[in-house]
PDB file of C-alpha atoms in Angstrom:
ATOM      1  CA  UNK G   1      22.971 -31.885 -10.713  1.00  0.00           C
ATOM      2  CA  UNK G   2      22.637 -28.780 -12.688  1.00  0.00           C
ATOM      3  CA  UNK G   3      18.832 -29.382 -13.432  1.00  0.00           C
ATOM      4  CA  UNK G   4      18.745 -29.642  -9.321  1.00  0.00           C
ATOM      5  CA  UNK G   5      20.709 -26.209  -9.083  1.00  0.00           C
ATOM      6  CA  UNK G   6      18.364 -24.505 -11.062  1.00  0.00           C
ATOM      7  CA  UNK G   7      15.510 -25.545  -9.877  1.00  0.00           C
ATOM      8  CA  UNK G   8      16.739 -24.889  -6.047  1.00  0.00           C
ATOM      9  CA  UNK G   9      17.791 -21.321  -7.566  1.00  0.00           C
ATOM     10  CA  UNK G  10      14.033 -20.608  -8.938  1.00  0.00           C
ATOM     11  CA  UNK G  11      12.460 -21.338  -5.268  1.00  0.00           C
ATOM     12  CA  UNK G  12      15.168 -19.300  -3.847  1.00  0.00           C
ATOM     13  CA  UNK G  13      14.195 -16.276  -6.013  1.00  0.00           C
ATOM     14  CA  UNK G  14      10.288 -16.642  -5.953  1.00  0.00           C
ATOM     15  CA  UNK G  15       9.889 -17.541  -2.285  1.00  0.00           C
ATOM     16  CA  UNK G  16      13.120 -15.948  -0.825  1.00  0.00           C
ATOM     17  CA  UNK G  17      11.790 -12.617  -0.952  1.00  0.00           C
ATOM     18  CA  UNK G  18       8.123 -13.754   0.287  1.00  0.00           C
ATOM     19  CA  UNK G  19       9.191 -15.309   3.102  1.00  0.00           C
ATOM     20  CA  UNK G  20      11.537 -12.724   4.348  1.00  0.00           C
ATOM     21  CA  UNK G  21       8.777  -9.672   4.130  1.00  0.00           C
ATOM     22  CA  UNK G  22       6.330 -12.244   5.778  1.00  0.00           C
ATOM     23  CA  UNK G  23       8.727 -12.396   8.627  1.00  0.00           C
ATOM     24  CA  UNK G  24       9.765  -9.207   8.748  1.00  0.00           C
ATOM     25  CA  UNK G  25       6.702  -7.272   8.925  1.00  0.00           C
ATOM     26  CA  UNK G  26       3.577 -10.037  10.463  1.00  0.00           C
ATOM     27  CA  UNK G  27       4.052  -8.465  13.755  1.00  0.00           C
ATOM     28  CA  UNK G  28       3.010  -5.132  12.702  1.00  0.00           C
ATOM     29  CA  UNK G  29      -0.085  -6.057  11.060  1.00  0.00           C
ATOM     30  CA  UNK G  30      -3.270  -5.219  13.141  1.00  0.00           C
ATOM     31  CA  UNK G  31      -6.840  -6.058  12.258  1.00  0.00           C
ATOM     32  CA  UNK G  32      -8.570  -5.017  15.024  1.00  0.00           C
ATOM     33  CA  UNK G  33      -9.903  -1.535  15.348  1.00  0.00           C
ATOM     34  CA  UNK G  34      -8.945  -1.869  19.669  1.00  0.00           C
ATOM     35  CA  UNK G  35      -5.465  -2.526  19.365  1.00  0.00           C
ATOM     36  CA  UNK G  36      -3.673  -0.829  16.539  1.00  0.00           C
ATOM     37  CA  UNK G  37      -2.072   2.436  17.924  1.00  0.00           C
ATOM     38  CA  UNK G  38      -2.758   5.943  16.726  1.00  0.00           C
ATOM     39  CA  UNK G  39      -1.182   7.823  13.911  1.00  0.00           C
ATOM     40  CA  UNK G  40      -1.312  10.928  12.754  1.00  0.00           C
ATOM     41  CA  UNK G  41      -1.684   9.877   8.918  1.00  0.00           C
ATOM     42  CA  UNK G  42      -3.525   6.805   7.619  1.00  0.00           C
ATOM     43  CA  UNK G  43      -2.181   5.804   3.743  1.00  0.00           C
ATOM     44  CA  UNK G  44      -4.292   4.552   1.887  1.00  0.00           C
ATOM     45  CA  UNK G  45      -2.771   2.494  -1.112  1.00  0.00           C
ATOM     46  CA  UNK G  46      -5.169   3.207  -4.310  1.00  0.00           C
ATOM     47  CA  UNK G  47      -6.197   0.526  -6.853  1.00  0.00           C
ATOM     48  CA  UNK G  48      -8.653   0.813  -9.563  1.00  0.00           C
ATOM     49  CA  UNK G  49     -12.471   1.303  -8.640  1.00  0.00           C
ATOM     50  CA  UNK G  50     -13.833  -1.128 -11.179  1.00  0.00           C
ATOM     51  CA  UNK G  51     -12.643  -4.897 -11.740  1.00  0.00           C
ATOM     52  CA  UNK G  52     -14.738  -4.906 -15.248  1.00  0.00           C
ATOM     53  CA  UNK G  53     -17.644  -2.860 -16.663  1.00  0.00           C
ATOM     54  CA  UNK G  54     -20.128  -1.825 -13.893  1.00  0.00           C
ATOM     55  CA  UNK G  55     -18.162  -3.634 -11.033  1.00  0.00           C
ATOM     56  CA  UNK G  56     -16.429  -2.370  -8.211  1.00  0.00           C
ATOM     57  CA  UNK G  57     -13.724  -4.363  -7.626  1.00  0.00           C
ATOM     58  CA  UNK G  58     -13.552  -5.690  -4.269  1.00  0.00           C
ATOM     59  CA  UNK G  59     -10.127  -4.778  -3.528  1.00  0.00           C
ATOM     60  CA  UNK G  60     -11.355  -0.872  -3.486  1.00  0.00           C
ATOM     61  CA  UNK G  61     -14.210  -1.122  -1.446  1.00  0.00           C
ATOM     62  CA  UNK G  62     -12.576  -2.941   1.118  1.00  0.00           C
ATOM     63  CA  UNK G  63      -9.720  -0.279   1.441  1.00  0.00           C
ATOM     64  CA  UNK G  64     -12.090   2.276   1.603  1.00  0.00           C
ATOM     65  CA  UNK G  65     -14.157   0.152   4.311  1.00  0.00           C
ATOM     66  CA  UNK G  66     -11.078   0.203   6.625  1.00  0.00           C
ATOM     67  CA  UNK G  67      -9.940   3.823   6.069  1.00  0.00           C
ATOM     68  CA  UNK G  68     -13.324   5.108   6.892  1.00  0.00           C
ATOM     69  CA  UNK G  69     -13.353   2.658   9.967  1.00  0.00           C
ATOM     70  CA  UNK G  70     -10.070   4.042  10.821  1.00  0.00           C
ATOM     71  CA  UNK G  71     -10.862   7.652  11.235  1.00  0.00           C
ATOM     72  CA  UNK G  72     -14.265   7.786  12.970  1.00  0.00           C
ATOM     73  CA  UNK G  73     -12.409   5.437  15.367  1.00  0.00           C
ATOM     74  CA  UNK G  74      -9.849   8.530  15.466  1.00  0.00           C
ATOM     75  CA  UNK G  75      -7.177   5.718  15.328  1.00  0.00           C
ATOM     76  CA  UNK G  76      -5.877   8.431  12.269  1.00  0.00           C
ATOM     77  CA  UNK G  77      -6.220  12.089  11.670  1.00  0.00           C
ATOM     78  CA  UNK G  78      -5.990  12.249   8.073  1.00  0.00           C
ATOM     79  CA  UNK G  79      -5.769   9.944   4.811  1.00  0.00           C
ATOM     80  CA  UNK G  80      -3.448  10.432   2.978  1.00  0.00           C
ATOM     81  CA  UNK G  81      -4.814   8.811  -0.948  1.00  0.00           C
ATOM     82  CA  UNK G  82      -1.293   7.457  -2.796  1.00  0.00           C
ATOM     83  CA  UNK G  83      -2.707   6.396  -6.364  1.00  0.00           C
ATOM     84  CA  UNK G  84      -1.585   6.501 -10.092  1.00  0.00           C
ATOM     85  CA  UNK G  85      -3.024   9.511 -12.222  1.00  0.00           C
ATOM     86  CA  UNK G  86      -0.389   9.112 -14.801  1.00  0.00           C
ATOM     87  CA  UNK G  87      -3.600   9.595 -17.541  1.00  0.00           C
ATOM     88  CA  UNK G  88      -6.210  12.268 -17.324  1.00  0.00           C
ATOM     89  CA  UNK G  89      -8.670   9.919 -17.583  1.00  0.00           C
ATOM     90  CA  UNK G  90      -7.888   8.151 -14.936  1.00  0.00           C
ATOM     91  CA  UNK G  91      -7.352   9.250 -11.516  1.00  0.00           C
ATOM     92  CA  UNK G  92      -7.469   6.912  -8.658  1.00  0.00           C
ATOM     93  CA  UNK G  93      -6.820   9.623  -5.515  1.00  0.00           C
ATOM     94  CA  UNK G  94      -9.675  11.694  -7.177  1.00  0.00           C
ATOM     95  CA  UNK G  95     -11.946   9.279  -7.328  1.00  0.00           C
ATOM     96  CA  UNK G  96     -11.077   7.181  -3.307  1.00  0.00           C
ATOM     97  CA  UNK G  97     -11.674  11.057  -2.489  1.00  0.00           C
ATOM     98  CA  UNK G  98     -14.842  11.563  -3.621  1.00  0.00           C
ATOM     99  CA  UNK G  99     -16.374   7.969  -2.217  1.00  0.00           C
ATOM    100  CA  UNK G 100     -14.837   8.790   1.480  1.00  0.00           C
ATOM    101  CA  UNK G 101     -16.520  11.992   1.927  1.00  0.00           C
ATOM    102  CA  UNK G 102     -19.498  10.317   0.424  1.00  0.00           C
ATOM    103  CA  UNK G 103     -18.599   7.806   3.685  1.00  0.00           C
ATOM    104  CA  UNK G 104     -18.127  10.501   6.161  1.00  0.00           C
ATOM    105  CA  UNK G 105     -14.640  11.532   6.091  1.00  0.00           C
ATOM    106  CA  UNK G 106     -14.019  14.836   6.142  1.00  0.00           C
ATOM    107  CA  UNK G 107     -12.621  16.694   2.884  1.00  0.00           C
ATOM    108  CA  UNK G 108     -10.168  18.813   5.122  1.00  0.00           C
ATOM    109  CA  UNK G 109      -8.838  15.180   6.521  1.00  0.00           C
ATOM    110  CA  UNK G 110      -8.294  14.220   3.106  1.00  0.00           C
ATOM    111  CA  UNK G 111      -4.422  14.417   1.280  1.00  0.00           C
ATOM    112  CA  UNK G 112      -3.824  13.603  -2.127  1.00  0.00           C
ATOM    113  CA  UNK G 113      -0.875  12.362  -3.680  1.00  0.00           C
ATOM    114  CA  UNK G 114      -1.257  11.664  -7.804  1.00  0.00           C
ATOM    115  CA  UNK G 115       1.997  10.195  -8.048  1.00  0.00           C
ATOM    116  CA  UNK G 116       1.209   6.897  -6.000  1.00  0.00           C
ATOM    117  CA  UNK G 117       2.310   4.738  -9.319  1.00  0.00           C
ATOM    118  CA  UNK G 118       3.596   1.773  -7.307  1.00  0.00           C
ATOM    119  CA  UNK G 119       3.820   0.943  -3.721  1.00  0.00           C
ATOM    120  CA  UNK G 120       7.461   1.579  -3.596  1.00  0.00           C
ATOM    121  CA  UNK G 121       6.770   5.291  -4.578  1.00  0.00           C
ATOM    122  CA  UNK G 122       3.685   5.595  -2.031  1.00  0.00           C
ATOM    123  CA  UNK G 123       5.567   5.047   0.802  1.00  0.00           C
ATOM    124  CA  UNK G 124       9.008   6.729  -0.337  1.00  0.00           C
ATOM    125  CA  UNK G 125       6.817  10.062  -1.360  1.00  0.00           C
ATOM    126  CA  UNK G 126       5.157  10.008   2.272  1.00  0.00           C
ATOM    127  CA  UNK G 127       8.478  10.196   4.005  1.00  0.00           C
ATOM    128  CA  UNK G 128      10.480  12.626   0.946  1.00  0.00           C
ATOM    129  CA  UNK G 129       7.319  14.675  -0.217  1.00  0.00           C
ATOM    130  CA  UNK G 130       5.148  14.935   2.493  1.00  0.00           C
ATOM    131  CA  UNK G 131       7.225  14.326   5.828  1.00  0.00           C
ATOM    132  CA  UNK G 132       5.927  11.444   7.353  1.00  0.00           C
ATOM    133  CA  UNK G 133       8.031   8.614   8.781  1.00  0.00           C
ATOM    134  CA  UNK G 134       5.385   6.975  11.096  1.00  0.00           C
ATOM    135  CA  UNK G 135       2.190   5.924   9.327  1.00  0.00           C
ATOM    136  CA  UNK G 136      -0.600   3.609   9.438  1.00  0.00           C
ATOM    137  CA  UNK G 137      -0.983   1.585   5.865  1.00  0.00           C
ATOM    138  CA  UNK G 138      -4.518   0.713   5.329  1.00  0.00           C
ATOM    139  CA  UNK G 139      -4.810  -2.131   2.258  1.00  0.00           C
ATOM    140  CA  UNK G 140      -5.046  -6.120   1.938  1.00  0.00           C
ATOM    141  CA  UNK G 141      -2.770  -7.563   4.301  1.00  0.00           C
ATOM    142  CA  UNK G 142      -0.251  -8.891   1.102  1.00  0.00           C
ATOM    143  CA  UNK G 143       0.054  -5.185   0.112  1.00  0.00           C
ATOM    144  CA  UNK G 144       0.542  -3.799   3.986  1.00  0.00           C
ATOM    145  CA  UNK G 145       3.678  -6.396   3.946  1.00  0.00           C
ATOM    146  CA  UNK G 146       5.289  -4.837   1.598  1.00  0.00           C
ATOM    147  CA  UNK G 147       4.951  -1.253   2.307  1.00  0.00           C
ATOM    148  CA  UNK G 148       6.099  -2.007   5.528  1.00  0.00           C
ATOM    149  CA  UNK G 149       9.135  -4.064   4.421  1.00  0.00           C
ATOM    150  CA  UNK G 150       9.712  -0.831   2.378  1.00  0.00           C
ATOM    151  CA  UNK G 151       9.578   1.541   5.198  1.00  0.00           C
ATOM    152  CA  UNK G 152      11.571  -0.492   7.027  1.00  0.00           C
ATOM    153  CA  UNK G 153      14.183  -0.292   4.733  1.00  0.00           C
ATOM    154  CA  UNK G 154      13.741   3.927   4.344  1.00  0.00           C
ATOM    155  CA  UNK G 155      13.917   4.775   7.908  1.00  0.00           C
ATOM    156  CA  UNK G 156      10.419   4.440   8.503  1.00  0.00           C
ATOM    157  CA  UNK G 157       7.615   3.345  11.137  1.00  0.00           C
ATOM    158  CA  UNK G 158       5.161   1.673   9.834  1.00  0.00           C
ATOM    159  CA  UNK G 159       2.236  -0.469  10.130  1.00  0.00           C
ATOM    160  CA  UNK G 160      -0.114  -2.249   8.705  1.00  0.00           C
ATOM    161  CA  UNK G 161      -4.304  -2.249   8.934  1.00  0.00           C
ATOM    162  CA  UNK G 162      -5.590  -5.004   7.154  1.00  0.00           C
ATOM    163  CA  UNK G 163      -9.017  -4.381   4.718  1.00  0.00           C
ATOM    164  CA  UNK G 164     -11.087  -7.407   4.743  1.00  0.00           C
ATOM    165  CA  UNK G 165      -9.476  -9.766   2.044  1.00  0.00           C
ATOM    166  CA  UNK G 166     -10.959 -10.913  -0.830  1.00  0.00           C
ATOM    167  CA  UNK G 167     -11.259 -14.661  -1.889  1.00  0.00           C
ATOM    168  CA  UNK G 168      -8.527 -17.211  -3.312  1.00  0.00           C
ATOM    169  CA  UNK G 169     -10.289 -17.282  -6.367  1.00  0.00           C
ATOM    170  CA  UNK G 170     -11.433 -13.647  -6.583  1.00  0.00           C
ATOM    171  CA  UNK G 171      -7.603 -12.120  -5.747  1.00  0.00           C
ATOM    172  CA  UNK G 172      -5.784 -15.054  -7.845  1.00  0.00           C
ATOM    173  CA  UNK G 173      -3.958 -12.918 -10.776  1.00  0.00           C
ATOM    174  CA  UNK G 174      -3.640 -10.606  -8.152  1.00  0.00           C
ATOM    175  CA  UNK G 175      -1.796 -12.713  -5.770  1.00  0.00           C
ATOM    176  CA  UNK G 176       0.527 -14.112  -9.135  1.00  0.00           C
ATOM    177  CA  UNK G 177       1.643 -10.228  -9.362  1.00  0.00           C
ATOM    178  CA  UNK G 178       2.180  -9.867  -5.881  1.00  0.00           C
ATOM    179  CA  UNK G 179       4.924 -12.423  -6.405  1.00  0.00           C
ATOM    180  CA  UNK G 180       6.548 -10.821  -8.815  1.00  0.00           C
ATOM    181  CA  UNK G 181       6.555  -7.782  -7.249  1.00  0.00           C
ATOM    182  CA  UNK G 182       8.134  -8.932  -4.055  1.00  0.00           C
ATOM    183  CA  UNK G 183      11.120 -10.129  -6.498  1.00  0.00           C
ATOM    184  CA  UNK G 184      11.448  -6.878  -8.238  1.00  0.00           C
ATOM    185  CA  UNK G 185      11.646  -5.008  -4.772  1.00  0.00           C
ATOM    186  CA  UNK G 186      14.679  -6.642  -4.289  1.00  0.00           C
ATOM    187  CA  UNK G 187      16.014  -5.107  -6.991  1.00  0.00           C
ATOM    188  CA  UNK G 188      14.555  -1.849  -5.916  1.00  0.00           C
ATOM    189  CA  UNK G 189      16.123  -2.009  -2.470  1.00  0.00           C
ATOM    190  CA  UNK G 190      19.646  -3.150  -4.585  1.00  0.00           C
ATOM    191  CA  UNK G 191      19.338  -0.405  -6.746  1.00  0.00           C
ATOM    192  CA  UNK G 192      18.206   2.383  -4.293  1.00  0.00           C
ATOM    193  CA  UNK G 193      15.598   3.232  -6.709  1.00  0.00           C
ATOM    194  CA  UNK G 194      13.636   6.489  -6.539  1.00  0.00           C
ATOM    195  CA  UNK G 195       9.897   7.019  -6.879  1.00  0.00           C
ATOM    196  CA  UNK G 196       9.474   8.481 -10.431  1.00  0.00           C
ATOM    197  CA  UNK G 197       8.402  12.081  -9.441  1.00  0.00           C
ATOM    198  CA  UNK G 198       9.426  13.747  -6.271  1.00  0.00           C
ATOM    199  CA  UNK G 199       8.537  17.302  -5.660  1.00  0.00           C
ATOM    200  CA  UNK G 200       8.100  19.999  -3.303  1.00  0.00           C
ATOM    201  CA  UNK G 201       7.349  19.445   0.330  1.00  0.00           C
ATOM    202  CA  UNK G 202       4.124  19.289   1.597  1.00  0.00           C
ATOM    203  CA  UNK G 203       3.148  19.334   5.058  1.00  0.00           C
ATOM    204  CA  UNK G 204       0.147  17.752   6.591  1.00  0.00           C
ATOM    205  CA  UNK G 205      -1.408  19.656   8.850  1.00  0.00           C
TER     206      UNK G 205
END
C-alpha cells in the first residue's frame, strides 16, 4: 500500500504540473503567421547559439526563424531579446541581436534585456522592468507553455508563437529538463519568487 502511495505521489508531481500548463495555455498557442493577433512586443526567449563546437543548435535558429517571420509580417513591432549574460563571455541577447539584423530586423526594433536567466525572470522583467503585460512569446511550443502559464499567473496577456520544433531525438535532454522545470515553477508560483535582478524602468517605444 505504501509502495502504491508513493508511486501514485511521483506521477502526481512529474505530470501534475505538465498537464495543468498544457491545459491551461494550448489555446493560446498559434503557429500560423494569418491568425495570431498583433502585439506591440514580440519576446523572444534566448538559448545558446551553439549545441557543440561549430554547430548551431537548432533550438536558436528556429527562434530566430519565427521572430524574423513575425516582424516583416508586422504581426510585432519590436523584439524584445530576454537571455542570460551572467558571464562576459557569454552573452546570448548580444549575440540573437546581431543574427536578426543580419535577417532584416531593424536595430531600432530591437530591445535587450541581459538578465533573461530563466523563463520565469523573462516574462516577470517584461511586465516589472519594461512595462509590458500583453506580449507575443516566440520559442518551441514546450517553452511558450510555460511563459504563458507564468503570465497568467502575473497579471499578464500572453501568447504563444511556436518556432518550428526540433526532433524527439534531437530535443531529448531538453525535453527531460523541461520536466523538471515545470515542477520547480510550482514552487516558484508557491513561493512568489522574484527574477534575480530587477531594475529601473524601461519603456519601449
Amino acid at each position: 500500500m505504501l509502495a502504491a502511495l508513493i508511486i501514485l505521489s511521483a506521477i502526481l508531481i512529474v505530470y501534475g504540473p505538465d498537464q495543468l500548463i498544457k491545459w491551461r495555455t494550448n489555446h493560446k498557442l498559434y503557429d500560423n503567421l494569418d491568425s495570431i493577433p498583433h502585439n506591440k512586443v514580440g519576446l523572444l526567449l534566448g538559448t545558446s547559439k551553439y549545441a557543440s563546437v561549430g554547430q548551431v543548435n537548432l533550438f536558436y535558429q528556429y527562434r530566430i526563424d519565427a521572430a524574423v517571420s513575425l516582424y516583416k509580417h508586422r504581426k510585432v513591432d519590436f523584439i524584445l531579446i530576454s537571455g542570460d549574460n551572467g558571464l562576459i563571455e557569454y552573452n546570448e541577447p548580444r549575440t540573437i541581436r546581431n543574427d536578426l539584423i543580419k535577417a532584416g530586423v531593424p536595430a531600432d526594433s530591437i530591445v535587450m534585456d541581459y538578465a533573461g536567466f530563466r523563463t520565469w525572470d523573462s516574462v516577470i522583467r517584461a511586465k516589472k522592468v519594461f512595462g509590458e503585460t500583453k506580449l507575443t512569446v516566440i520559442s518551441q511550443p514546450f517553452q511558450n507553455e510555460r511563459a504563458i502559464f507564468i503570465g497568467q499567473r502575473n497579471q499578464m496577456e500572453l501568447i504563444g508563437f511556436n518556432a518550428q520544433d526540433v526532433s524527439k531525438t534531437y530535443g531529448a535532454r531538453t525535453m527531460l529538463r523541461e520536466k523538471f522545470a515545470r515542477i520547480n515553477l510550482i514552487f516558484d508560483i508557491i513561493i512568489n519568487r522574484q527574477p534575480r535582478y530587477l531594475g529601473n524602468t524601461i519603456v519601449i517605444e
